[in-house]
């Protein structure tokens, strides 16, 4: 079966507490909706700073979460001078320390990961696509730089848009664009 | 069978004529040998400029060749604002136009490609590893971001060091480092 691709550029999730340190006691503002229900890109951006360099204009995603997390690619990691582990969202026990700089403040915490390749599903999607009881799959990608990516986790939420999320390294290695269709191999 | 990985960062090959336009009538100077016989990284670097941005400190590789070629990753291509095709080295008929800037001059030509994934072989290596008559293979990569890359061409020269060359997008997508071993699948 096929699934659409969504490529995630580097981005930041913030707790409301951390958001207030970076931006003050003003509301987070929506720029545009993302494909997953009730998620959006904000007008707000931050600078992220590693041991070697920093990257500016890094998008904050909303709404605020119960954890602050910085998701980068391995290419970004080399540039910044950080060595983040590959982790599912929210698994920050051994995340890499990084500094997040906003217009009025900054925070430094173990928040930086490379996100695990994942497909968003909910119970209905699992039922429709015979994905019940499955933890991870592989995905076949065609084209000039074709291949198979493994260790793609099914990430379940109450309500999901069926989509494969890859970072820019995976997307660019396979010359993928947002909305391309690729094949799930169970 | 296994093969060692070599990750190629963006780089430039120059004809002697183009080299003289960029650097003048002085010798190209070796910084360090590369793994392939009679190839080396030079002390000389250039700036490459696309339609949106430029990248500086791009290494010139020696010796000079019969064609001028700029090899970038898709990530670089987005940054620069160029749209190079995936091509074997020297196949520049529809390469993307790019400007190469040296200390004393600049050139603009159709020279920019994304290099095809390739393994360097010679006749002896083909014989030793049962690769005779084979044009391309796949490669299996283990680790946390594991998978298979396809369309890996066997690039034959008179004398070669047996090595898989990948660009930084492929290397970073699969968390590979120089010298890692991966498995060839025929």
mmCIF file of N, CA, C and O in Angstrom, chain B residues 79-160:
data_model
loop_
_atom_site.group_PDB
_atom_site.id
_atom_site.type_symbol
_atom_site.label_atom_id
_atom_site.label_comp_id
_atom_site.label_asym_id
_atom_site.label_seq_id
_atom_site.Cartn_x
_atom_site.Cartn_y
_atom_site.Cartn_z
ATOM 1 N N UNK B 79 19.884 24.832 -1.338
ATOM 2 C CA UNK B 79 20.484 26.029 -0.731
ATOM 3 C C UNK B 79 20.952 27.004 -1.813
ATOM 4 O O UNK B 79 20.667 28.210 -1.757
ATOM 5 N N UNK B 80 21.670 26.475 -2.807
ATOM 6 C CA UNK B 80 22.241 27.323 -3.858
ATOM 7 C C UNK B 80 21.165 27.878 -4.798
ATOM 8 O O UNK B 80 21.339 28.953 -5.372
ATOM 9 N N UNK B 81 20.071 27.119 -4.959
ATOM 10 C CA UNK B 81 19.090 27.459 -5.986
ATOM 11 C C UNK B 81 19.532 26.959 -7.339
ATOM 12 O O UNK B 81 19.617 27.723 -8.305
ATOM 13 N N UNK B 82 19.853 25.680 -7.426
ATOM 14 C CA UNK B 82 20.185 25.034 -8.709
ATOM 15 C C UNK B 82 19.425 23.711 -8.755
ATOM 16 O O UNK B 82 18.997 23.198 -7.715
ATOM 17 N N UNK B 83 19.262 23.169 -9.956
ATOM 18 C CA UNK B 83 18.497 21.929 -10.094
ATOM 19 C C UNK B 83 19.276 20.913 -10.948
ATOM 20 O O UNK B 83 18.880 20.588 -12.065
ATOM 21 N N UNK B 84 20.395 20.433 -10.394
ATOM 22 C CA UNK B 84 21.262 19.546 -11.186
ATOM 23 C C UNK B 84 20.674 18.154 -11.350
ATOM 24 O O UNK B 84 19.987 17.656 -10.456
ATOM 25 N N UNK B 85 20.952 17.497 -12.482
ATOM 26 C CA UNK B 85 20.519 16.104 -12.659
ATOM 27 C C UNK B 85 21.471 15.152 -11.933
ATOM 28 O O UNK B 85 22.588 15.527 -11.568
ATOM 29 N N UNK B 86 21.004 13.913 -11.706
ATOM 30 C CA UNK B 86 21.859 12.851 -11.152
ATOM 31 C C UNK B 86 22.607 12.227 -12.326
ATOM 32 O O UNK B 86 21.978 11.659 -13.228
ATOM 33 N N UNK B 87 23.920 12.346 -12.353
ATOM 34 C CA UNK B 87 24.691 11.899 -13.510
ATOM 35 C C UNK B 87 26.006 11.232 -13.091
ATOM 36 O O UNK B 87 26.567 11.577 -12.053
ATOM 37 N N UNK B 88 26.477 10.319 -13.952
ATOM 38 C CA UNK B 88 27.830 9.816 -13.788
ATOM 39 C C UNK B 88 28.816 10.931 -14.112
ATOM 40 O O UNK B 88 28.516 11.831 -14.912
ATOM 41 N N UNK B 89 29.981 10.851 -13.495
ATOM 42 C CA UNK B 89 31.024 11.851 -13.695
ATOM 43 C C UNK B 89 31.319 12.038 -15.187
ATOM 44 O O UNK B 89 31.450 11.062 -15.932
ATOM 45 N N UNK B 90 31.367 13.281 -15.646
ATOM 46 C CA UNK B 90 31.709 13.584 -17.036
ATOM 47 C C UNK B 90 30.516 13.637 -17.971
ATOM 48 O O UNK B 90 30.651 14.091 -19.108
ATOM 49 N N UNK B 91 29.337 13.199 -17.508
ATOM 50 C CA UNK B 91 28.130 13.241 -18.356
ATOM 51 C C UNK B 91 27.424 14.582 -18.118
ATOM 52 O O UNK B 91 26.498 14.685 -17.307
ATOM 53 N N UNK B 92 27.897 15.585 -18.808
ATOM 54 C CA UNK B 92 27.494 16.955 -18.477
ATOM 55 C C UNK B 92 26.580 17.601 -19.520
ATOM 56 O O UNK B 92 26.355 18.808 -19.479
ATOM 57 N N UNK B 93 26.010 16.791 -20.424
ATOM 58 C CA UNK B 93 25.173 17.350 -21.499
ATOM 59 C C UNK B 93 24.045 18.218 -20.962
ATOM 60 O O UNK B 93 23.755 19.275 -21.513
ATOM 61 N N UNK B 94 23.391 17.764 -19.891
ATOM 62 C CA UNK B 94 22.296 18.560 -19.320
ATOM 63 C C UNK B 94 22.593 18.948 -17.873
ATOM 64 O O UNK B 94 21.690 19.101 -17.058
ATOM 65 N N UNK B 95 23.890 19.094 -17.582
ATOM 66 C CA UNK B 95 24.283 19.587 -16.244
ATOM 67 C C UNK B 95 23.716 20.992 -16.044
ATOM 68 O O UNK B 95 23.401 21.694 -17.011
ATOM 69 N N UNK B 96 23.581 21.404 -14.778
ATOM 70 C CA UNK B 96 22.959 22.699 -14.472
ATOM 71 C C UNK B 96 24.016 23.810 -14.479
ATOM 72 O O UNK B 96 25.145 23.605 -14.045
ATOM 73 N N UNK B 97 23.610 24.966 -14.945
ATOM 74 C CA UNK B 97 24.558 26.088 -15.010
ATOM 75 C C UNK B 97 24.891 26.600 -13.607
ATOM 76 O O UNK B 97 24.001 26.764 -12.763
ATOM 77 N N UNK B 98 26.161 26.836 -13.379
ATOM 78 C CA UNK B 98 26.618 27.315 -12.072
ATOM 79 C C UNK B 98 27.832 28.207 -12.290
ATOM 80 O O UNK B 98 28.536 28.066 -13.296
ATOM 81 N N UNK B 99 28.047 29.126 -11.354
ATOM 82 C CA UNK B 99 29.211 30.012 -11.432
ATOM 83 C C UNK B 99 30.260 29.550 -10.423
ATOM 84 O O UNK B 99 29.941 29.253 -9.268
ATOM 85 N N UNK B 100 31.502 29.456 -10.881
ATOM 86 C CA UNK B 100 32.628 29.072 -10.032
ATOM 87 C C UNK B 100 33.545 30.284 -9.918
ATOM 88 O O UNK B 100 33.982 30.839 -10.936
ATOM 89 N N UNK B 101 33.801 30.699 -8.682
ATOM 90 C CA UNK B 101 34.550 31.931 -8.445
ATOM 91 C C UNK B 101 35.877 31.601 -7.760
ATOM 92 O O UNK B 101 35.895 30.974 -6.702
ATOM 93 N N UNK B 102 36.971 32.011 -8.382
ATOM 94 C CA UNK B 102 38.296 31.827 -7.796
ATOM 95 C C UNK B 102 38.882 33.164 -7.402
ATOM 96 O O UNK B 102 38.232 34.204 -7.555
ATOM 97 N N UNK B 103 40.123 33.165 -6.907
ATOM 98 C CA UNK B 103 40.717 34.431 -6.421
ATOM 99 C C UNK B 103 40.953 35.461 -7.516
ATOM 100 O O UNK B 103 40.952 36.657 -7.234
ATOM 101 N N UNK B 104 41.136 35.032 -8.780
ATOM 102 C CA UNK B 104 41.400 36.057 -9.806
ATOM 103 C C UNK B 104 40.401 36.052 -10.958
ATOM 104 O O UNK B 104 40.502 36.884 -11.856
ATOM 105 N N UNK B 105 39.451 35.137 -10.952
ATOM 106 C CA UNK B 105 38.490 35.133 -12.052
ATOM 107 C C UNK B 105 37.309 34.237 -11.753
ATOM 108 O O UNK B 105 37.275 33.574 -10.705
ATOM 109 N N UNK B 106 36.316 34.242 -12.648
ATOM 110 C CA UNK B 106 35.175 33.359 -12.474
ATOM 111 C C UNK B 106 34.712 32.811 -13.811
ATOM 112 O O UNK B 106 34.983 33.397 -14.868
ATOM 113 N N UNK B 107 34.037 31.675 -13.756
ATOM 114 C CA UNK B 107 33.478 31.063 -14.955
ATOM 115 C C UNK B 107 32.044 30.651 -14.649
ATOM 116 O O UNK B 107 31.717 30.321 -13.513
ATOM 117 N N UNK B 108 31.193 30.675 -15.665
ATOM 118 C CA UNK B 108 29.814 30.210 -15.536
ATOM 119 C C UNK B 108 29.584 29.187 -16.638
ATOM 120 O O UNK B 108 29.778 29.497 -17.815
ATOM 121 N N UNK B 109 29.220 27.956 -16.238
ATOM 122 C CA UNK B 109 28.990 26.940 -17.280
ATOM 123 C C UNK B 109 28.090 25.824 -16.765
ATOM 124 O O UNK B 109 27.857 25.703 -15.553
ATOM 125 N N UNK B 110 27.595 25.030 -17.699
ATOM 126 C CA UNK B 110 26.769 23.878 -17.338
ATOM 127 C C UNK B 110 27.681 22.783 -16.807
ATOM 128 O O UNK B 110 28.200 21.961 -17.572
ATOM 129 N N UNK B 111 27.896 22.767 -15.502
ATOM 130 C CA UNK B 111 28.896 21.892 -14.896
ATOM 131 C C UNK B 111 28.394 21.207 -13.635
ATOM 132 O O UNK B 111 29.090 20.374 -13.074
ATOM 133 N N UNK B 112 27.169 21.528 -13.186
ATOM 134 C CA UNK B 112 26.736 21.069 -11.864
ATOM 135 C C UNK B 112 25.878 19.806 -11.952
ATOM 136 O O UNK B 112 24.874 19.770 -12.680
ATOM 137 N N UNK B 113 26.294 18.774 -11.236
ATOM 138 C CA UNK B 113 25.532 17.512 -11.156
ATOM 139 C C UNK B 113 25.450 17.039 -9.700
ATOM 140 O O UNK B 113 26.211 17.493 -8.839
ATOM 141 N N UNK B 114 24.489 16.143 -9.466
ATOM 142 C CA UNK B 114 24.503 15.290 -8.269
ATOM 143 C C UNK B 114 25.117 13.977 -8.751
ATOM 144 O O UNK B 114 24.614 13.371 -9.695
ATOM 145 N N UNK B 115 26.214 13.553 -8.153
ATOM 146 C CA UNK B 115 26.910 12.355 -8.647
ATOM 147 C C UNK B 115 26.090 11.097 -8.366
ATOM 148 O O UNK B 115 25.509 10.937 -7.289
ATOM 149 N N UNK B 116 26.032 10.228 -9.366
ATOM 150 C CA UNK B 116 25.425 8.915 -9.181
ATOM 151 C C UNK B 116 26.171 8.162 -8.071
ATOM 152 O O UNK B 116 27.386 8.260 -7.966
ATOM 153 N N UNK B 117 25.433 7.430 -7.257
ATOM 154 C CA UNK B 117 26.083 6.535 -6.276
ATOM 155 C C UNK B 117 26.971 5.568 -7.055
ATOM 156 O O UNK B 117 26.512 4.961 -8.025
ATOM 157 N N UNK B 118 28.210 5.377 -6.639
ATOM 158 C CA UNK B 118 29.091 4.493 -7.418
ATOM 159 C C UNK B 118 30.133 3.804 -6.551
ATOM 160 O O UNK B 118 30.493 4.298 -5.477
ATOM 161 N N UNK B 119 30.590 2.668 -7.048
ATOM 162 C CA UNK B 119 31.666 1.914 -6.397
ATOM 163 C C UNK B 119 32.850 1.887 -7.364
ATOM 164 O O UNK B 119 32.694 1.513 -8.530
ATOM 165 N N UNK B 120 34.013 2.289 -6.897
ATOM 166 C CA UNK B 120 35.216 2.264 -7.726
ATOM 167 C C UNK B 120 35.750 0.838 -7.820
ATOM 168 O O UNK B 120 35.953 0.171 -6.788
ATOM 169 N N UNK B 121 35.951 0.383 -9.043
ATOM 170 C CA UNK B 121 36.519 -0.950 -9.278
ATOM 171 C C UNK B 121 37.543 -0.874 -10.413
ATOM 172 O O UNK B 121 37.537 0.072 -11.202
ATOM 173 N N UNK B 122 38.418 -1.871 -10.458
ATOM 174 C CA UNK B 122 39.242 -2.093 -11.654
ATOM 175 C C UNK B 122 39.052 -3.550 -12.056
ATOM 176 O O UNK B 122 38.268 -4.281 -11.427
ATOM 177 N N UNK B 123 39.743 -3.972 -13.115
ATOM 178 C CA UNK B 123 39.518 -5.342 -13.606
ATOM 179 C C UNK B 123 39.853 -6.390 -12.550
ATOM 180 O O UNK B 123 39.169 -7.406 -12.418
ATOM 181 N N UNK B 124 40.921 -6.158 -11.778
ATOM 182 C CA UNK B 124 41.300 -7.113 -10.724
ATOM 183 C C UNK B 124 40.231 -7.205 -9.636
ATOM 184 O O UNK B 124 39.907 -8.293 -9.166
ATOM 185 N N UNK B 125 39.710 -6.047 -9.232
ATOM 186 C CA UNK B 125 38.667 -6.038 -8.179
ATOM 187 C C UNK B 125 37.422 -6.762 -8.689
ATOM 188 O O UNK B 125 36.825 -7.561 -7.962
ATOM 189 N N UNK B 126 37.040 -6.513 -9.946
ATOM 190 C CA UNK B 126 35.881 -7.211 -10.517
ATOM 191 C C UNK B 126 36.095 -8.723 -10.452
ATOM 192 O O UNK B 126 35.176 -9.460 -10.094
ATOM 193 N N UNK B 127 37.301 -9.166 -10.806
ATOM 194 C CA UNK B 127 37.583 -10.604 -10.835
ATOM 195 C C UNK B 127 37.537 -11.176 -9.412
ATOM 196 O O UNK B 127 36.873 -12.174 -9.155
ATOM 197 N N UNK B 128 38.211 -10.514 -8.487
ATOM 198 C CA UNK B 128 38.287 -11.005 -7.097
ATOM 199 C C UNK B 128 36.911 -11.099 -6.442
ATOM 200 O O UNK B 128 36.667 -11.967 -5.615
ATOM 201 N N UNK B 129 36.012 -10.174 -6.769
ATOM 202 C CA UNK B 129 34.727 -10.080 -6.068
ATOM 203 C C UNK B 129 33.540 -10.541 -6.915
ATOM 204 O O UNK B 129 32.396 -10.249 -6.573
ATOM 205 N N UNK B 130 33.826 -11.282 -8.011
ATOM 206 C CA UNK B 130 32.754 -11.778 -8.884
ATOM 207 C C UNK B 130 31.825 -10.663 -9.354
ATOM 208 O O UNK B 130 30.598 -10.788 -9.299
ATOM 209 N N UNK B 131 32.419 -9.559 -9.788
ATOM 210 C CA UNK B 131 31.634 -8.420 -10.268
ATOM 211 C C UNK B 131 31.792 -8.209 -11.776
ATOM 212 O O UNK B 131 31.433 -7.148 -12.298
ATOM 213 N N UNK B 132 32.325 -9.220 -12.467
ATOM 214 C CA UNK B 132 32.539 -9.062 -13.921
ATOM 215 C C UNK B 132 31.195 -9.004 -14.654
ATOM 216 O O UNK B 132 30.278 -9.761 -14.353
ATOM 217 N N UNK B 133 31.096 -8.075 -15.596
ATOM 218 C CA UNK B 133 29.885 -7.949 -16.420
ATOM 219 C C UNK B 133 28.714 -7.293 -15.713
ATOM 220 O O UNK B 133 27.602 -7.256 -16.247
ATOM 221 N N UNK B 134 28.940 -6.777 -14.526
ATOM 222 C CA UNK B 134 27.841 -6.158 -13.766
ATOM 223 C C UNK B 134 27.935 -4.638 -13.864
ATOM 224 O O UNK B 134 29.002 -4.054 -13.660
ATOM 225 N N UNK B 135 26.784 -4.002 -14.202
ATOM 226 C CA UNK B 135 26.771 -2.550 -14.373
ATOM 227 C C UNK B 135 26.435 -1.823 -13.076
ATOM 228 O O UNK B 135 27.023 -0.798 -12.744
ATOM 229 N N UNK B 136 25.429 -2.363 -12.339
ATOM 230 C CA UNK B 136 25.074 -1.706 -11.078
ATOM 231 C C UNK B 136 24.598 -2.710 -10.044
ATOM 232 O O UNK B 136 24.157 -3.813 -10.385
ATOM 233 N N UNK B 137 24.669 -2.315 -8.776
ATOM 234 C CA UNK B 137 24.324 -3.188 -7.642
ATOM 235 C C UNK B 137 23.471 -2.388 -6.651
ATOM 236 O O UNK B 137 23.223 -1.193 -6.845
ATOM 237 N N UNK B 138 23.024 -3.077 -5.601
ATOM 238 C CA UNK B 138 22.413 -2.392 -4.464
ATOM 239 C C UNK B 138 23.334 -2.564 -3.256
ATOM 240 O O UNK B 138 24.226 -3.409 -3.268
ATOM 241 N N UNK B 139 23.109 -1.783 -2.236
ATOM 242 C CA UNK B 139 23.959 -1.850 -1.045
ATOM 243 C C UNK B 139 23.077 -1.829 0.193
ATOM 244 O O UNK B 139 22.182 -0.982 0.307
ATOM 245 N N UNK B 140 23.327 -2.771 1.094
ATOM 246 C CA UNK B 140 22.547 -2.875 2.338
ATOM 247 C C UNK B 140 23.302 -2.186 3.464
ATOM 248 O O UNK B 140 24.486 -2.444 3.674
ATOM 249 N N UNK B 141 22.612 -1.329 4.187
ATOM 250 C CA UNK B 141 23.235 -0.540 5.252
ATOM 251 C C UNK B 141 22.527 -0.847 6.563
ATOM 252 O O UNK B 141 21.296 -0.806 6.632
ATOM 253 N N UNK B 142 23.292 -1.179 7.599
ATOM 254 C CA UNK B 142 22.686 -1.504 8.899
ATOM 255 C C UNK B 142 22.710 -0.268 9.802
ATOM 256 O O UNK B 142 23.090 0.819 9.378
ATOM 257 N N UNK B 143 22.272 -0.421 11.027
ATOM 258 C CA UNK B 143 22.270 0.699 11.974
ATOM 259 C C UNK B 143 20.862 1.178 12.262
ATOM 260 O O UNK B 143 19.878 0.599 11.818
ATOM 261 N N UNK B 144 20.786 2.257 13.037
ATOM 262 C CA UNK B 144 19.482 2.759 13.492
ATOM 263 C C UNK B 144 18.625 3.272 12.339
ATOM 264 O O UNK B 144 17.406 3.184 12.360
ATOM 265 N N UNK B 145 19.279 3.886 11.343
ATOM 266 C CA UNK B 145 18.550 4.343 10.148
ATOM 267 C C UNK B 145 19.003 3.475 8.976
ATOM 268 O O UNK B 145 19.663 3.935 8.054
ATOM 269 N N UNK B 146 18.634 2.206 9.050
ATOM 270 C CA UNK B 146 19.103 1.210 8.088
ATOM 271 C C UNK B 146 18.270 1.226 6.820
ATOM 272 O O UNK B 146 17.238 1.896 6.730
ATOM 273 N N UNK B 147 18.733 0.463 5.817
ATOM 274 C CA UNK B 147 17.993 0.366 4.569
ATOM 275 C C UNK B 147 18.852 -0.141 3.437
ATOM 276 O O UNK B 147 19.943 -0.700 3.666
ATOM 277 N N UNK B 148 18.350 0.052 2.237
ATOM 278 C CA UNK B 148 19.036 -0.404 1.035
ATOM 279 C C UNK B 148 19.076 0.750 0.045
ATOM 280 O O UNK B 148 18.050 1.409 -0.183
ATOM 281 N N UNK B 149 20.259 1.008 -0.530
ATOM 282 C CA UNK B 149 20.309 1.974 -1.625
ATOM 283 C C UNK B 149 20.545 1.220 -2.926
ATOM 284 O O UNK B 149 21.320 0.273 -2.984
ATOM 285 N N UNK B 150 19.803 1.656 -3.947
ATOM 286 C CA UNK B 150 19.834 0.984 -5.246
ATOM 287 C C UNK B 150 20.528 1.890 -6.268
ATOM 288 O O UNK B 150 20.910 3.013 -5.949
ATOM 289 N N UNK B 151 20.661 1.369 -7.493
ATOM 290 C CA UNK B 151 21.276 2.155 -8.579
ATOM 291 C C UNK B 151 22.677 2.631 -8.216
ATOM 292 O O UNK B 151 23.013 3.810 -8.369
ATOM 293 N N UNK B 152 23.482 1.692 -7.695
ATOM 294 C CA UNK B 152 24.874 2.000 -7.361
ATOM 295 C C UNK B 152 25.740 1.479 -8.516
ATOM 296 O O UNK B 152 25.858 0.264 -8.712
ATOM 297 N N UNK B 153 26.317 2.375 -9.297
ATOM 298 C CA UNK B 153 27.058 1.986 -10.505
ATOM 299 C C UNK B 153 28.480 1.542 -10.170
ATOM 300 O O UNK B 153 29.110 2.096 -9.266
ATOM 301 N N UNK B 154 28.953 0.538 -10.900
ATOM 302 C CA UNK B 154 30.351 0.140 -10.788
ATOM 303 C C UNK B 154 31.142 1.008 -11.761
ATOM 304 O O UNK B 154 30.912 0.964 -12.973
ATOM 305 N N UNK B 155 32.031 1.814 -11.226
ATOM 306 C CA UNK B 155 32.796 2.774 -12.040
ATOM 307 C C UNK B 155 34.203 2.218 -12.203
ATOM 308 O O UNK B 155 34.969 2.157 -11.240
ATOM 309 N N UNK B 156 34.509 1.799 -13.419
ATOM 310 C CA UNK B 156 35.785 1.111 -13.631
ATOM 311 C C UNK B 156 36.871 2.059 -14.126
ATOM 312 O O UNK B 156 36.644 2.870 -15.020
ATOM 313 N N UNK B 157 38.025 1.944 -13.518
ATOM 314 C CA UNK B 157 39.207 2.656 -14.013
ATOM 315 C C UNK B 157 40.363 1.656 -14.074
ATOM 316 O O UNK B 157 40.234 0.513 -13.632
ATOM 317 N N UNK B 158 41.492 2.082 -14.660
ATOM 318 C CA UNK B 158 42.631 1.172 -14.840
ATOM 319 C C UNK B 158 43.124 0.630 -13.499
ATOM 320 O O UNK B 158 43.516 -0.525 -13.381
ATOM 321 N N UNK B 159 43.107 1.508 -12.517
ATOM 322 C CA UNK B 159 43.592 1.127 -11.192
ATOM 323 C C UNK B 159 42.673 1.809 -10.182
ATOM 324 O O UNK B 159 42.534 3.042 -10.224
ATOM 325 N N UNK B 160 42.044 1.025 -9.312
ATOM 326 C CA UNK B 160 41.067 1.620 -8.395
ATOM 327 C C UNK B 160 41.284 1.122 -6.969
ATOM 328 O O UNK B 160 41.854 0.049 -6.748
#
